[in-house]
Short mmCIF file of C-alpha atoms in Angstrom, two decimals:
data_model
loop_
_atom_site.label_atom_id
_atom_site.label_comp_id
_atom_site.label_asym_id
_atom_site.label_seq_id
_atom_site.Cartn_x
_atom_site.Cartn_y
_atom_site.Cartn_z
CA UNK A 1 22.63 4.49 6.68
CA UNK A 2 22.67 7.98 7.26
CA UNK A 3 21.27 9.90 9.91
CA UNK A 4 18.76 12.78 9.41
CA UNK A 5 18.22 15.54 12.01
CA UNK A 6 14.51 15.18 12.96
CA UNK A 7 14.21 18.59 13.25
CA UNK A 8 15.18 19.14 9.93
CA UNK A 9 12.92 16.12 8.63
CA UNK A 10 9.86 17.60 10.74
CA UNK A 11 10.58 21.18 9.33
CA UNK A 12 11.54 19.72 5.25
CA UNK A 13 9.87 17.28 3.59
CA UNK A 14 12.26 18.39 1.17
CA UNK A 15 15.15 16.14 2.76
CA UNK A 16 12.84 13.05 1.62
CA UNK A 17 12.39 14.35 -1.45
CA UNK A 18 16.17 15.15 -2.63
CA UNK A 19 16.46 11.95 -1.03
CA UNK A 20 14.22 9.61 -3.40
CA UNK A 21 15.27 11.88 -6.35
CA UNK A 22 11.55 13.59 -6.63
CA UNK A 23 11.94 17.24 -8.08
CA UNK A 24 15.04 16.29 -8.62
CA UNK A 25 16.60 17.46 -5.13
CA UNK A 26 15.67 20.94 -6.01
CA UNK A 27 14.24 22.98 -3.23
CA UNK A 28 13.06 22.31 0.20
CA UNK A 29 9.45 22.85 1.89
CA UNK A 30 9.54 24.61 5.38
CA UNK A 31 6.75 24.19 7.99
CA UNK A 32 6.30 27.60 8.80
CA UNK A 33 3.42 29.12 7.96
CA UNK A 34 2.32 33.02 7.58
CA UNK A 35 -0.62 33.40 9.69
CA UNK A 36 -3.87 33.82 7.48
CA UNK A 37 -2.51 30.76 4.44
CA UNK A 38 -3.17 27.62 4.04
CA UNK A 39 -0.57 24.69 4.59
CA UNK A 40 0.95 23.09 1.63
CA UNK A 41 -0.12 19.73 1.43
CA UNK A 42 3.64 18.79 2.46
CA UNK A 43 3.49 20.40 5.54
CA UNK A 44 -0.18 18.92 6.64
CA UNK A 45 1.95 15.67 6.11
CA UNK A 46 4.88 16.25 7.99
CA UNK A 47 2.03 17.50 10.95
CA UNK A 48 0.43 14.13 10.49
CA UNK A 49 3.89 11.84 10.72
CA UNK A 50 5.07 14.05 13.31
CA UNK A 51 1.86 13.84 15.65
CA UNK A 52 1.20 10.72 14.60
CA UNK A 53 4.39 8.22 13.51
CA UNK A 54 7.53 10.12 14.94
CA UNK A 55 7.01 9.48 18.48
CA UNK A 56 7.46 5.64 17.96
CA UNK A 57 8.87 5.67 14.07
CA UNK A 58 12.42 8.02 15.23
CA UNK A 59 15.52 8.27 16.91
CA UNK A 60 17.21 5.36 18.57
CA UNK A 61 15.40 2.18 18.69
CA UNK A 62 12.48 2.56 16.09
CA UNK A 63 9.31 0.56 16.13
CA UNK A 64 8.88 -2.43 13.75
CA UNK A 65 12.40 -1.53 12.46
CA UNK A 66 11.00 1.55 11.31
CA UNK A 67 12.62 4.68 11.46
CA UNK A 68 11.35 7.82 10.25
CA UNK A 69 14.20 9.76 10.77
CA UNK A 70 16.16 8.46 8.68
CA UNK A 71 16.59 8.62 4.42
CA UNK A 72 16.35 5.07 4.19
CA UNK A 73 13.27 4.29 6.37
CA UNK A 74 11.26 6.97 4.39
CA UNK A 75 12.43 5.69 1.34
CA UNK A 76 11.23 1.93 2.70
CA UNK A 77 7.66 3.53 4.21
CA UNK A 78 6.36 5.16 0.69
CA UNK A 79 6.12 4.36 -3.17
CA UNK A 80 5.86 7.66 -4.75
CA UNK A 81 3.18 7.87 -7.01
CA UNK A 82 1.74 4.81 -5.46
CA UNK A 83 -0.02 5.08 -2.15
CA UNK A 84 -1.99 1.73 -2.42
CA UNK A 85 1.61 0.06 -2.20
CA UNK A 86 3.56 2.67 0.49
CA UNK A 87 3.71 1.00 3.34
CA UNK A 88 2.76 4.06 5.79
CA UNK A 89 -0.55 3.50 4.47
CA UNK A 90 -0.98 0.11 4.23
CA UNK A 91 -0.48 0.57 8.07
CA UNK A 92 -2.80 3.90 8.41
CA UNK A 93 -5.77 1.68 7.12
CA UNK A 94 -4.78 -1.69 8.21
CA UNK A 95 -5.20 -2.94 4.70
CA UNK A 96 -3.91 -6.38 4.10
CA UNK A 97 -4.50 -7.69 7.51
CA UNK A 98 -1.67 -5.68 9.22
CA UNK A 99 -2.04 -3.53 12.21
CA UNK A 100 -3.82 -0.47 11.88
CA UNK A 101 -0.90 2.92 13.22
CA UNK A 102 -0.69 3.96 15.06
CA UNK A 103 -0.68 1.34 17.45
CA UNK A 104 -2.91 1.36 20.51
CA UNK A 105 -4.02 4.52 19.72
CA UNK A 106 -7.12 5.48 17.87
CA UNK A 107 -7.25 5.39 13.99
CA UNK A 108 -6.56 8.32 12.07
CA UNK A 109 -9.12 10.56 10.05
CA UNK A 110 -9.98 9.95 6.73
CA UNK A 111 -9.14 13.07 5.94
CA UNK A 112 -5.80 12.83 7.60
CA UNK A 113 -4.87 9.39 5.41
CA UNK A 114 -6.34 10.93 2.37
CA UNK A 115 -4.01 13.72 2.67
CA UNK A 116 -1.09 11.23 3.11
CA UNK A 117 -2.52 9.29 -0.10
CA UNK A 118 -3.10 12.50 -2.01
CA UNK A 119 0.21 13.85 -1.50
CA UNK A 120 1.94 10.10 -1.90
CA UNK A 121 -0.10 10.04 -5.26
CA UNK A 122 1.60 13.12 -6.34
CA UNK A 123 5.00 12.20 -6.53
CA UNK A 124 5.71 13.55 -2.68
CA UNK A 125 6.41 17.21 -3.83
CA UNK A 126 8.15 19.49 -1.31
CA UNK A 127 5.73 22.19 -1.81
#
């Protein structure tokens, strides 16, 4: 299993994308942002898992054997093109009787899972 630098997963979704062969490995997203634009719909998603799933889903001893952080674990959390089946969100909405994430905490937005759906849906683009 190889390791990814979280920093570099929290700044690229592109990493998870050359990863599970989307866009076929070409290019990279970035979370920086010129003041005055909008976020791509990548980085609102790496915003969400990083506020949201990375500070029990990375490094070291991952929660429910789920690490974020690493190319595997992504790969195991969605189904591009297919957010009805990606795990993540089966566990955002506590569909099928699991445990609504994260975890003792309070359930995210609508919009906020939406956004994780929507961009699932689309094939997880970098961009």
């Amino acid at each position: 299993m190889r390791k990814v630098d979280t920093a570099a997963l929290v700044l690229g979704i592109g990493l998870l994308v050359a990863g599970i062969g989307c866009n076929g490995g070409a290019g990279t997203a970035t979370a920086s942002n010129t003041a005055g634009t909008t976020p791509t719909q990548a980085q609102q998603v790496q915003q969400i898992l990083k506020d949201n799933c990375m500070p029990c889903h990375a490094s070291g001893r991952p929660s429910g054997a789920t690490s974020l952080d690493t190319m595997d674990g992504i790969k195991q959390a969605i189904v591009p093109k297919d957010a009805a089946k990606s795990r993540i969100v089966i566990r955002m909405t506590g569909s099928n009787g699991q445990p609504t994430m994260p975890l003792n905490r309070p359930k995210l937005s609508d919009d906020k899972i939406k956004t994780v759906e929507d961009w699932i849906n689309a094939g997880a683009p970098t961009s």
